Amino acid sequence: MHIHDYEKIWLVLAMVLIVAIITTITYGATAAGIGMISDDEETIDSTALDEDERFADPRVEQVGDNEYEVYVIARQFVFEPNPIEVPANSRVTFYITSPDVLHGFQVEGTNANTMVIPGEVSKLTVEPNEPGEYGIVCNEYCGSGHHTMEGLLIVHPEDEFELEDESDE
Amino acid sequence: MSEQLESGAPTFLDRFPQEARVVRAALGSSFIALFLGALFGIVQTLHRTDILRFMDSSYYYTVLTAHGVLMVVSFTIFFLVGIYTWGVVRSLDRPLVDIRFTWAWYGMMVAGTLLAVVPILGGFVDTSELSADVLFTFYAPKQAHPLFYGGLSVFLIGTWMAGADWFRAYFAWRTENPDERIPLQTFMALVTMVMWYIASIGITIAVVGFLLPWSLGFFDQINALLTRTLFWFWGHPVVYFWLMPAYMLWYTVLPTISGGRLFSDPLGRVVFILFLMLSTPVGIHHQYLDPGISEGFKAIAMTNTIFLLLPSLLTAFTVVASMEHGARQRGGTGLFGWLRALPWRDPAFTGMTLAGLMFAAGGFSGMVNAGLNINYLVHNTLWVPGHFHLTVGTAVALTFMAGTYWLWPQLTNRELYSRPIALAQVILWFVGMALMSNAMHVAGLFGMPRRTAEPQYDGFDFTATFGSIAEFDLQLAIGGTLLTISTLMFVFNIALTSGGPKVSGLGKELSEPLSGPEDSPEILDNLKLWIIIALVLVVLAYTLPLASIIERGGVFGPGVDPVPMIVEPLLIYVEAAADESTLGRLAGGVLG
């Protein structure tokens, strides 16, 4: 096959570019310490979330010295719990599922972003360092009230945070 | 007749009158879809930017479903079957085997479209159960009326028959020409259809195996992740299904109207084979953020996706080199001075070139989407529609419109109504899309979601790191308005063409490539080999993820009930906000 010299040079440069992009993405996705949404959570019966130990009572729970777990239900057209309150400079892991249709969960303007699929549990760990209020949006169309589906993540300064006692529920 | 007095060549209509009628019908259907799609588009643009809201926001999703389906299913695919019918017949230089079969698939596609559009428009009728507010992606357990899935199936069968029709013409040609190379346009059409058949495996299992019987009530529960994954099995190759006819025009028509010849026929074949092999085993890159799919499968999809840059980078070289050759034939000189010698006053040339330029920009934003890690920042934000309005919305749509300016006179024996309006139209599209797409990309980076009627929230405001949200909303709306005007200019220019007098000699010959098929190894035309390799790649990419999804959740899911998408749930959610338990009760009522 006849290939022009310029074309050969272009082909080589294109391959170099492709390999370079794959390398940088692989580095960014592994070595840089960014965890991906994956398949480490078991599936869940979305019609029986009220019988599930984690999701019957959506909440923030302290699980370690500076570690928190948040069990979130995304349903037409609310997030529970709302607002979600955590301290700054902690390690917060969200477990999110849906009892109805697909939803999205994104802390606006950040890469804390996941699909929420009924039957599956999304696990997402973040380390909020800046105290403040962050909006949470559902970014997957979920029905006629989709645009009203929002939540709030409140990151308190470390010294001002105290987890509400929810044992009375 | 005055034919002898004219200097031009006979047109496609002169040579293949029966086929020309089918091509006209297919392109005509495509333009009707474009016109309606654009009307829904402007309603949506003005609504979400809060510039003009004349309907309740719950109808936004009906409008969005109609816009999506009409544009990316009807407009693009009707155009594809029209242009490929033209390309196959023209390049084989023989009529189709049986024109009744051709009209049959065209009829199937029209019927399928109408069946699917009825329940979509039913979304506007408050009390109607005939509804399909499920958007173009129809992710279960959102459930549409069975007519929606049925219509989609009929439409798909029509496209498969179209492919069979072209293969039939090719086999007939092959018996008459046992030793010749497959003509380039036919090669491109056949390879595209092979890709389409492979891609269709996913959507067929999803729709016929699950969604249609599920919407008819044969079973209640569904594995939402499984049907979503099967959708994207088809959903990514479909973007190449839109793109490959545009590539065919860039490879075979653009060099001629630049005044030159295609740089390399063999590389054109290589590019299409690469698309055939790589466009399906990448679908999981739409699911980087899905729970239930391991990082490893996502990384494989990422690698394949980045390799898909190769055919597009090769195309950029070949097409620009062909244009430069054309410009130098026209007397252009200098390192960049040749650009001035190109036929910028020709709307077909300028439209295709601007489309190609914007495709480069779309390619760059696509690389961001493809990045497994950085995708987290943009997934499901307005960035994503910003991206695909550059690719399908411009590289494809503008090339189709520009190609129409070149082809339509040869299908009708009538001069285009107005070339100046056509030139203004393609430039207006470029300017409008530059504004709209830029605003969408930027707002997406600020976190503004896509597919949302009112991206204005009670509890917080999006923070613009430069400019202001209002400014980008305005830019989006101005861009959308220009695009709507551009669409109207296109549609009316074509419609008014039919009022002109018939003339003869409007036919245009396509130039031969500089490096022709004789330079390409025979193996490139061995379709069986490429089909086998493509299938092996698909099996490698999809067997394990699908097996894992089924193993985890079961074929019919881990327990997920259907949620019919009709407008009524608006009432439910108002009450549900007050009392969650109401939701289950009312939803039960709707289902019952």
PDB file of N, CA, C and O in Angstrom, chain A residues 1 7 10-11 28 36-39 41 43 45-47 77 80 100 102 106 113-115 119-120 122 135 137 139-141 144 146-148 150, chain B residues 57 61 133 140-142 267 289-292 294-295 298 313-314 373 376 379-380 451-452 458-460 519 521 552 558-559 561 570 573 580:
ATOM      1  N   MET A   1       0.849  -1.199   0.000  1.00  0.00           N
ATOM      2  CA  MET A   1       0.000   0.000   0.000  1.00  0.00           C
ATOM      3  C   MET A   1       0.877   1.239   0.000  1.00  0.00           C
ATOM      4  O   MET A   1       1.861   1.331   0.736  1.00  0.00           O
ATOM      5  N   GLU A   7       2.064  11.445   5.491  1.00  0.00           N
ATOM      6  CA  GLU A   7       1.019  10.654   6.125  1.00  0.00           C
ATOM      7  C   GLU A   7       1.616   9.723   7.184  1.00  0.00           C
ATOM      8  O   GLU A   7       1.032   9.509   8.236  1.00  0.00           O
ATOM      9  N   TRP A  10       2.407  11.773  10.222  1.00  0.00           N
ATOM     10  CA  TRP A  10       1.143  12.074  10.907  1.00  0.00           C
ATOM     11  C   TRP A  10       0.651  10.865  11.702  1.00  0.00           C
ATOM     12  O   TRP A  10       0.208  10.975  12.846  1.00  0.00           O
ATOM     13  N   LEU A  11       0.761   9.697  11.080  1.00  0.00           N
ATOM     14  CA  LEU A  11       0.315   8.458  11.714  1.00  0.00           C
ATOM     15  C   LEU A  11       1.110   8.192  12.991  1.00  0.00           C
ATOM     16  O   LEU A  11       0.545   7.862  14.041  1.00  0.00           O
ATOM     17  N   GLY A  28      -3.762   9.252  36.170  1.00  0.00           N
ATOM     18  CA  GLY A  28      -4.745  10.032  36.926  1.00  0.00           C
ATOM     19  C   GLY A  28      -5.778   9.160  37.614  1.00  0.00           C
ATOM     20  O   GLY A  28      -6.320   9.516  38.652  1.00  0.00           O
ATOM     21  N   MET A  36     -12.567   5.270  41.811  1.00  0.00           N
ATOM     22  CA  MET A  36     -13.654   5.281  40.835  1.00  0.00           C
ATOM     23  C   MET A  36     -14.893   4.600  41.421  1.00  0.00           C
ATOM     24  O   MET A  36     -14.764   3.735  42.292  1.00  0.00           O
ATOM     25  N   ILE A  37     -16.037   4.948  40.884  1.00  0.00           N
ATOM     26  CA  ILE A  37     -17.237   4.201  41.213  1.00  0.00           C
ATOM     27  C   ILE A  37     -17.032   2.794  40.636  1.00  0.00           C
ATOM     28  O   ILE A  37     -16.680   2.654  39.475  1.00  0.00           O
ATOM     29  N   SER A  38     -17.254   1.781  41.450  1.00  0.00           N
ATOM     30  CA  SER A  38     -16.901   0.438  40.983  1.00  0.00           C
ATOM     31  C   SER A  38     -17.988  -0.560  41.379  1.00  0.00           C
ATOM     32  O   SER A  38     -19.136  -0.172  41.599  1.00  0.00           O
ATOM     33  N   ASP A  39     -17.613  -1.812  41.469  1.00  0.00           N
ATOM     34  CA  ASP A  39     -18.632  -2.828  41.734  1.00  0.00           C
ATOM     35  C   ASP A  39     -18.419  -3.485  43.089  1.00  0.00           C
ATOM     36  O   ASP A  39     -18.790  -4.630  43.289  1.00  0.00           O
ATOM     37  N   GLU A  41     -19.850  -2.859  45.955  1.00  0.00           N
ATOM     38  CA  GLU A  41     -21.055  -3.031  46.776  1.00  0.00           C
ATOM     39  C   GLU A  41     -21.948  -4.116  46.178  1.00  0.00           C
ATOM     40  O   GLU A  41     -22.071  -4.221  44.962  1.00  0.00           O
ATOM     41  N   THR A  43     -25.557  -5.964  45.230  1.00  0.00           N
ATOM     42  CA  THR A  43     -26.829  -5.421  44.764  1.00  0.00           C
ATOM     43  C   THR A  43     -27.815  -5.395  45.932  1.00  0.00           C
ATOM     44  O   THR A  43     -27.593  -6.012  46.972  1.00  0.00           O
ATOM     45  N   ASP A  45     -32.218  -5.081  47.014  1.00  0.00           N
ATOM     46  CA  ASP A  45     -33.613  -5.127  46.564  1.00  0.00           C
ATOM     47  C   ASP A  45     -34.219  -3.740  46.741  1.00  0.00           C
ATOM     48  O   ASP A  45     -34.491  -3.313  47.860  1.00  0.00           O
ATOM     49  N   SER A  46     -34.424  -3.037  45.631  1.00  0.00           N
ATOM     50  CA  SER A  46     -34.850  -1.642  45.744  1.00  0.00           C
ATOM     51  C   SER A  46     -36.298  -1.521  46.190  1.00  0.00           C
ATOM     52  O   SER A  46     -36.746  -0.440  46.543  1.00  0.00           O
ATOM     53  N   THR A  47     -37.040  -2.625  46.187  1.00  0.00           N
ATOM     54  CA  THR A  47     -38.435  -2.541  46.635  1.00  0.00           C
ATOM     55  C   THR A  47     -38.537  -2.752  48.145  1.00  0.00           C
ATOM     56  O   THR A  47     -39.614  -2.658  48.713  1.00  0.00           O
ATOM     57  N   PHE A  77     -38.733  13.099  44.335  1.00  0.00           N
ATOM     58  CA  PHE A  77     -37.754  13.989  43.765  1.00  0.00           C
ATOM     59  C   PHE A  77     -37.011  14.653  44.911  1.00  0.00           C
ATOM     60  O   PHE A  77     -36.972  15.865  45.024  1.00  0.00           O
ATOM     61  N   GLU A  80     -32.528  11.994  50.675  1.00  0.00           N
ATOM     62  CA  GLU A  80     -32.631  11.827  52.111  1.00  0.00           C
ATOM     63  C   GLU A  80     -31.317  11.234  52.605  1.00  0.00           C
ATOM     64  O   GLU A  80     -30.824  10.292  51.970  1.00  0.00           O
ATOM     65  N   ASP A 100     -36.659   3.917  43.147  1.00  0.00           N
ATOM     66  CA  ASP A 100     -37.538   4.019  41.974  1.00  0.00           C
ATOM     67  C   ASP A 100     -36.751   3.988  40.658  1.00  0.00           C
ATOM     68  O   ASP A 100     -36.537   2.921  40.110  1.00  0.00           O
ATOM     69  N   LEU A 102     -33.555   5.759  37.815  1.00  0.00           N
ATOM     70  CA  LEU A 102     -32.182   6.244  37.853  1.00  0.00           C
ATOM     71  C   LEU A 102     -32.160   7.705  38.315  1.00  0.00           C
ATOM     72  O   LEU A 102     -33.029   8.494  37.943  1.00  0.00           O
ATOM     73  N   GLN A 106     -24.626  14.704  42.289  1.00  0.00           N
ATOM     74  CA  GLN A 106     -23.390  15.465  42.091  1.00  0.00           C
ATOM     75  C   GLN A 106     -23.352  16.648  43.041  1.00  0.00           C
ATOM     76  O   GLN A 106     -24.322  17.410  43.150  1.00  0.00           O
ATOM     77  N   ASN A 113     -19.414  12.858  42.012  1.00  0.00           N
ATOM     78  CA  ASN A 113     -20.469  12.703  41.013  1.00  0.00           C
ATOM     79  C   ASN A 113     -20.668  11.214  40.779  1.00  0.00           C
ATOM     80  O   ASN A 113     -19.697  10.478  40.604  1.00  0.00           O
ATOM     81  N   THR A 114     -21.923  10.756  40.827  1.00  0.00           N
ATOM     82  CA  THR A 114     -22.160   9.346  40.518  1.00  0.00           C
ATOM     83  C   THR A 114     -23.564   9.144  39.959  1.00  0.00           C
ATOM     84  O   THR A 114     -24.458   9.947  40.188  1.00  0.00           O
ATOM     85  N   MET A 115     -23.709   8.066  39.223  1.00  0.00           N
ATOM     86  CA  MET A 115     -25.038   7.616  38.839  1.00  0.00           C
ATOM     87  C   MET A 115     -25.633   6.888  40.038  1.00  0.00           C
ATOM     88  O   MET A 115     -24.909   6.279  40.826  1.00  0.00           O
ATOM     89  N   GLY A 119     -31.315  -1.001  42.576  1.00  0.00           N
ATOM     90  CA  GLY A 119     -30.747  -2.346  42.566  1.00  0.00           C
ATOM     91  C   GLY A 119     -29.250  -2.339  42.841  1.00  0.00           C
ATOM     92  O   GLY A 119     -28.681  -3.371  43.164  1.00  0.00           O
ATOM     93  N   GLU A 120     -28.613  -1.180  42.679  1.00  0.00           N
ATOM     94  CA  GLU A 120     -27.179  -1.068  42.918  1.00  0.00           C
ATOM     95  C   GLU A 120     -26.933   0.009  43.981  1.00  0.00           C
ATOM     96  O   GLU A 120     -27.775   0.881  44.203  1.00  0.00           O
ATOM     97  N   SER A 122     -24.159   2.934  45.005  1.00  0.00           N
ATOM     98  CA  SER A 122     -22.964   3.676  44.598  1.00  0.00           C
ATOM     99  C   SER A 122     -22.164   4.044  45.827  1.00  0.00           C
ATOM    100  O   SER A 122     -22.705   4.597  46.781  1.00  0.00           O
ATOM    101  N   GLY A 135     -24.377  22.732  47.049  1.00  0.00           N
ATOM    102  CA  GLY A 135     -25.610  22.163  46.521  1.00  0.00           C
ATOM    103  C   GLY A 135     -25.375  20.753  45.996  1.00  0.00           C
ATOM    104  O   GLY A 135     -24.294  20.431  45.511  1.00  0.00           O
ATOM    105  N   VAL A 137     -27.114  18.160  43.233  1.00  0.00           N
ATOM    106  CA  VAL A 137     -28.142  18.095  42.197  1.00  0.00           C
ATOM    107  C   VAL A 137     -28.304  16.663  41.702  1.00  0.00           C
ATOM    108  O   VAL A 137     -27.359  15.886  41.669  1.00  0.00           O
ATOM    109  N   ASN A 139     -28.543  14.841  38.547  1.00  0.00           N
ATOM    110  CA  ASN A 139     -28.190  15.193  37.164  1.00  0.00           C
ATOM    111  C   ASN A 139     -28.570  14.106  36.155  1.00  0.00           C
ATOM    112  O   ASN A 139     -28.091  14.108  35.037  1.00  0.00           O
ATOM    113  N   GLU A 140     -29.430  13.168  36.579  1.00  0.00           N
ATOM    114  CA  GLU A 140     -29.986  12.227  35.596  1.00  0.00           C
ATOM    115  C   GLU A 140     -31.499  12.386  35.616  1.00  0.00           C
ATOM    116  O   GLU A 140     -32.111  12.319  36.686  1.00  0.00           O
ATOM    117  N   TYR A 141     -32.081  12.580  34.440  1.00  0.00           N
ATOM    118  CA  TYR A 141     -33.527  12.787  34.339  1.00  0.00           C
ATOM    119  C   TYR A 141     -34.278  11.674  35.064  1.00  0.00           C
ATOM    120  O   TYR A 141     -34.035  10.491  34.811  1.00  0.00           O
ATOM    121  N   SER A 144     -41.058  14.011  35.943  1.00  0.00           N
ATOM    122  CA  SER A 144     -41.535  15.365  35.655  1.00  0.00           C
ATOM    123  C   SER A 144     -41.113  16.402  36.685  1.00  0.00           C
ATOM    124  O   SER A 144     -41.160  17.587  36.423  1.00  0.00           O
ATOM    125  N   HIS A 146     -38.050  16.395  38.062  1.00  0.00           N
ATOM    126  CA  HIS A 146     -36.594  16.230  38.121  1.00  0.00           C
ATOM    127  C   HIS A 146     -35.863  17.518  38.524  1.00  0.00           C
ATOM    128  O   HIS A 146     -34.929  17.500  39.324  1.00  0.00           O
ATOM    129  N   HIS A 147     -36.320  18.653  37.960  1.00  0.00           N
ATOM    130  CA  HIS A 147     -35.611  19.921  38.192  1.00  0.00           C
ATOM    131  C   HIS A 147     -35.747  20.419  39.626  1.00  0.00           C
ATOM    132  O   HIS A 147     -35.063  21.353  40.010  1.00  0.00           O
ATOM    133  N   THR A 148     -36.665  19.807  40.408  1.00  0.00           N
ATOM    134  CA  THR A 148     -36.806  20.260  41.801  1.00  0.00           C
ATOM    135  C   THR A 148     -35.972  19.392  42.739  1.00  0.00           C
ATOM    136  O   THR A 148     -35.949  19.624  43.939  1.00  0.00           O
ATOM    137  N   GLU A 150     -33.090  18.468  44.618  1.00  0.00           N
ATOM    138  CA  GLU A 150     -31.824  19.045  45.062  1.00  0.00           C
ATOM    139  C   GLU A 150     -31.595  18.716  46.526  1.00  0.00           C
ATOM    140  O   GLU A 150     -32.519  18.344  47.256  1.00  0.00           O
TER     141      GLU A 150
ATOM    142  N   SER B  57     -43.113  23.207  33.591  1.00  0.00           N
ATOM    143  CA  SER B  57     -41.801  22.578  33.416  1.00  0.00           C
ATOM    144  C   SER B  57     -41.868  21.074  33.222  1.00  0.00           C
ATOM    145  O   SER B  57     -40.944  20.473  32.676  1.00  0.00           O
ATOM    146  N   TYR B  61     -39.783  17.790  29.537  1.00  0.00           N
ATOM    147  CA  TYR B  61     -39.195  16.475  29.246  1.00  0.00           C
ATOM    148  C   TYR B  61     -39.861  15.806  28.048  1.00  0.00           C
ATOM    149  O   TYR B  61     -39.239  14.986  27.370  1.00  0.00           O
ATOM    150  N   ASP B 133     -42.354   9.902  28.116  1.00  0.00           N
ATOM    151  CA  ASP B 133     -41.389  10.929  28.524  1.00  0.00           C
ATOM    152  C   ASP B 133     -40.134  10.263  29.071  1.00  0.00           C
ATOM    153  O   ASP B 133     -39.773  10.429  30.232  1.00  0.00           O
ATOM    154  N   ALA B 140     -34.640   2.095  31.689  1.00  0.00           N
ATOM    155  CA  ALA B 140     -35.565   1.467  32.632  1.00  0.00           C
ATOM    156  C   ALA B 140     -35.004   1.716  34.030  1.00  0.00           C
ATOM    157  O   ALA B 140     -33.787   1.874  34.185  1.00  0.00           O
ATOM    158  N   PRO B 141     -35.846   1.710  35.067  1.00  0.00           N
ATOM    159  CA  PRO B 141     -37.268   1.367  35.087  1.00  0.00           C
ATOM    160  C   PRO B 141     -38.229   2.496  34.723  1.00  0.00           C
ATOM    161  O   PRO B 141     -39.423   2.344  34.951  1.00  0.00           O
ATOM    162  N   LYS B 142     -37.722   3.622  34.163  1.00  0.00           N
ATOM    163  CA  LYS B 142     -38.670   4.556  33.572  1.00  0.00           C
ATOM    164  C   LYS B 142     -39.324   3.799  32.423  1.00  0.00           C
ATOM    165  O   LYS B 142     -38.635   3.176  31.627  1.00  0.00           O
ATOM    166  N   LEU B 267      -6.578   4.776   2.451  1.00  0.00           N
ATOM    167  CA  LEU B 267      -6.709   5.214   3.839  1.00  0.00           C
ATOM    168  C   LEU B 267      -8.165   5.432   4.223  1.00  0.00           C
ATOM    169  O   LEU B 267      -8.559   5.234   5.364  1.00  0.00           O
ATOM    170  N   LEU B 289     -19.486   6.214  35.536  1.00  0.00           N
ATOM    171  CA  LEU B 289     -19.961   6.532  36.886  1.00  0.00           C
ATOM    172  C   LEU B 289     -21.025   5.556  37.376  1.00  0.00           C
ATOM    173  O   LEU B 289     -21.725   5.829  38.344  1.00  0.00           O
ATOM    174  N   ASP B 290     -21.171   4.428  36.697  1.00  0.00           N
ATOM    175  CA  ASP B 290     -22.197   3.465  37.095  1.00  0.00           C
ATOM    176  C   ASP B 290     -21.697   2.551  38.205  1.00  0.00           C
ATOM    177  O   ASP B 290     -20.626   1.957  38.086  1.00  0.00           O
ATOM    178  N   PRO B 291     -22.474   2.397  39.269  1.00  0.00           N
ATOM    179  CA  PRO B 291     -22.156   1.357  40.235  1.00  0.00           C
ATOM    180  C   PRO B 291     -22.442  -0.008  39.594  1.00  0.00           C
ATOM    181  O   PRO B 291     -23.288  -0.113  38.698  1.00  0.00           O
ATOM    182  N   GLY B 292     -21.727  -1.038  40.024  1.00  0.00           N
ATOM    183  CA  GLY B 292     -22.011  -2.383  39.517  1.00  0.00           C
ATOM    184  C   GLY B 292     -21.170  -2.787  38.325  1.00  0.00           C
ATOM    185  O   GLY B 292     -21.324  -3.881  37.798  1.00  0.00           O
ATOM    186  N   SER B 294     -17.058  -2.921  37.179  1.00  0.00           N
ATOM    187  CA  SER B 294     -15.759  -2.758  37.833  1.00  0.00           C
ATOM    188  C   SER B 294     -14.885  -1.747  37.089  1.00  0.00           C
ATOM    189  O   SER B 294     -15.071  -1.486  35.905  1.00  0.00           O
ATOM    190  N   GLU B 295     -13.916  -1.206  37.830  1.00  0.00           N
ATOM    191  CA  GLU B 295     -12.975  -0.242  37.250  1.00  0.00           C
ATOM    192  C   GLU B 295     -12.234  -0.823  36.061  1.00  0.00           C
ATOM    193  O   GLU B 295     -11.929  -0.125  35.100  1.00  0.00           O
ATOM    194  N   LYS B 298     -14.127  -0.608  32.905  1.00  0.00           N
ATOM    195  CA  LYS B 298     -14.182   0.793  32.491  1.00  0.00           C
ATOM    196  C   LYS B 298     -12.863   1.202  31.855  1.00  0.00           C
ATOM    197  O   LYS B 298     -12.835   1.941  30.866  1.00  0.00           O
ATOM    198  N   LEU B 313      -8.188  11.243  13.366  1.00  0.00           N
ATOM    199  CA  LEU B 313      -6.961  11.987  13.066  1.00  0.00           C
ATOM    200  C   LEU B 313      -6.497  11.704  11.634  1.00  0.00           C
ATOM    201  O   LEU B 313      -6.064  12.600  10.913  1.00  0.00           O
ATOM    202  N   LEU B 314      -6.619  10.431  11.201  1.00  0.00           N
ATOM    203  CA  LEU B 314      -6.255  10.092   9.819  1.00  0.00           C
ATOM    204  C   LEU B 314      -7.146  10.841   8.835  1.00  0.00           C
ATOM    205  O   LEU B 314      -6.688  11.333   7.805  1.00  0.00           O
ATOM    206  N   ASN B 373     -10.946   9.546  34.571  1.00  0.00           N
ATOM    207  CA  ASN B 373     -10.930  10.286  35.832  1.00  0.00           C
ATOM    208  C   ASN B 373     -11.601  11.648  35.714  1.00  0.00           C
ATOM    209  O   ASN B 373     -12.436  12.022  36.522  1.00  0.00           O
ATOM    210  N   TYR B 376     -15.515  12.539  35.751  1.00  0.00           N
ATOM    211  CA  TYR B 376     -16.310  12.773  36.961  1.00  0.00           C
ATOM    212  C   TYR B 376     -16.730  14.229  37.103  1.00  0.00           C
ATOM    213  O   TYR B 376     -17.749  14.535  37.701  1.00  0.00           O
ATOM    214  N   HIS B 379     -19.549  14.540  33.868  1.00  0.00           N
ATOM    215  CA  HIS B 379     -20.612  13.575  33.585  1.00  0.00           C
ATOM    216  C   HIS B 379     -22.003  14.149  33.896  1.00  0.00           C
ATOM    217  O   HIS B 379     -22.240  14.637  34.998  1.00  0.00           O
ATOM    218  N   ASN B 380     -22.892  14.054  32.918  1.00  0.00           N
ATOM    219  CA  ASN B 380     -24.272  14.530  33.060  1.00  0.00           C
ATOM    220  C   ASN B 380     -24.402  16.023  33.337  1.00  0.00           C
ATOM    221  O   ASN B 380     -25.453  16.485  33.765  1.00  0.00           O
ATOM    222  N   ARG B 451     -30.348  18.015  30.737  1.00  0.00           N
ATOM    223  CA  ARG B 451     -31.666  17.387  30.833  1.00  0.00           C
ATOM    224  C   ARG B 451     -32.485  17.888  32.016  1.00  0.00           C
ATOM    225  O   ARG B 451     -33.104  17.098  32.728  1.00  0.00           O
ATOM    226  N   THR B 452     -32.456  19.186  32.267  1.00  0.00           N
ATOM    227  CA  THR B 452     -33.128  19.748  33.426  1.00  0.00           C
ATOM    228  C   THR B 452     -33.926  20.973  33.002  1.00  0.00           C
ATOM    229  O   THR B 452     -33.374  21.877  32.377  1.00  0.00           O
ATOM    230  N   ASP B 458     -33.362  26.146  44.681  1.00  0.00           N
ATOM    231  CA  ASP B 458     -33.764  26.951  45.835  1.00  0.00           C
ATOM    232  C   ASP B 458     -32.626  27.133  46.832  1.00  0.00           C
ATOM    233  O   ASP B 458     -32.426  28.202  47.366  1.00  0.00           O
ATOM    234  N   GLY B 459     -31.892  26.040  47.066  1.00  0.00           N
ATOM    235  CA  GLY B 459     -30.957  26.043  48.181  1.00  0.00           C
ATOM    236  C   GLY B 459     -29.590  26.619  47.877  1.00  0.00           C
ATOM    237  O   GLY B 459     -28.806  26.869  48.792  1.00  0.00           O
ATOM    238  N   PHE B 460     -29.259  26.795  46.614  1.00  0.00           N
ATOM    239  CA  PHE B 460     -27.906  27.250  46.264  1.00  0.00           C
ATOM    240  C   PHE B 460     -27.923  27.819  44.854  1.00  0.00           C
ATOM    241  O   PHE B 460     -28.879  27.618  44.103  1.00  0.00           O
ATOM    242  N   ASP B 519      -4.044   0.993  -5.323  1.00  0.00           N
ATOM    243  CA  ASP B 519      -2.951   1.079  -4.355  1.00  0.00           C
ATOM    244  C   ASP B 519      -3.273   0.389  -3.036  1.00  0.00           C
ATOM    245  O   ASP B 519      -2.421   0.283  -2.159  1.00  0.00           O
ATOM    246  N   PRO B 521      -4.259  -2.711  -0.571  1.00  0.00           N
ATOM    247  CA  PRO B 521      -4.169  -4.171  -0.557  1.00  0.00           C
ATOM    248  C   PRO B 521      -5.556  -4.807  -0.638  1.00  0.00           C
ATOM    249  O   PRO B 521      -6.513  -4.268  -0.066  1.00  0.00           O
ATOM    250  N   ARG B 552     -24.486 -10.593  39.325  1.00  0.00           N
ATOM    251  CA  ARG B 552     -24.750  -9.772  40.504  1.00  0.00           C
ATOM    252  C   ARG B 552     -26.247  -9.599  40.754  1.00  0.00           C
ATOM    253  O   ARG B 552     -26.733  -9.758  41.865  1.00  0.00           O
ATOM    254  N   PRO B 558     -32.330  -7.270  40.691  1.00  0.00           N
ATOM    255  CA  PRO B 558     -32.350  -7.584  42.109  1.00  0.00           C
ATOM    256  C   PRO B 558     -33.617  -7.085  42.795  1.00  0.00           C
ATOM    257  O   PRO B 558     -33.678  -7.066  44.017  1.00  0.00           O
ATOM    258  N   GLY B 559     -34.643  -6.694  42.034  1.00  0.00           N
ATOM    259  CA  GLY B 559     -35.858  -6.176  42.651  1.00  0.00           C
ATOM    260  C   GLY B 559     -36.052  -4.722  42.296  1.00  0.00           C
ATOM    261  O   GLY B 559     -35.741  -3.834  43.088  1.00  0.00           O
ATOM    262  N   ASP B 561     -39.006  -2.202  40.435  1.00  0.00           N
ATOM    263  CA  ASP B 561     -40.341  -2.098  39.846  1.00  0.00           C
ATOM    264  C   ASP B 561     -40.383  -1.070  38.715  1.00  0.00           C
ATOM    265  O   ASP B 561     -39.608  -0.126  38.703  1.00  0.00           O
ATOM    266  N   LEU B 570     -46.432  14.509  38.561  1.00  0.00           N
ATOM    267  CA  LEU B 570     -46.182  15.835  39.109  1.00  0.00           C
ATOM    268  C   LEU B 570     -47.007  16.054  40.366  1.00  0.00           C
ATOM    269  O   LEU B 570     -46.545  16.594  41.360  1.00  0.00           O
ATOM    270  N   TYR B 573     -45.594  14.111  43.313  1.00  0.00           N
ATOM    271  CA  TYR B 573     -44.389  14.548  43.989  1.00  0.00           C
ATOM    272  C   TYR B 573     -44.686  15.707  44.938  1.00  0.00           C
ATOM    273  O   TYR B 573     -44.058  15.850  45.972  1.00  0.00           O
ATOM    274  N   GLU B 580     -43.951  11.187  52.629  1.00  0.00           N
ATOM    275  CA  GLU B 580     -43.295  10.219  51.765  1.00  0.00           C
ATOM    276  C   GLU B 580     -44.149   8.988  51.487  1.00  0.00           C
ATOM    277  O   GLU B 580     -44.100   8.412  50.424  1.00  0.00           O
TER     278      GLU B 580
END
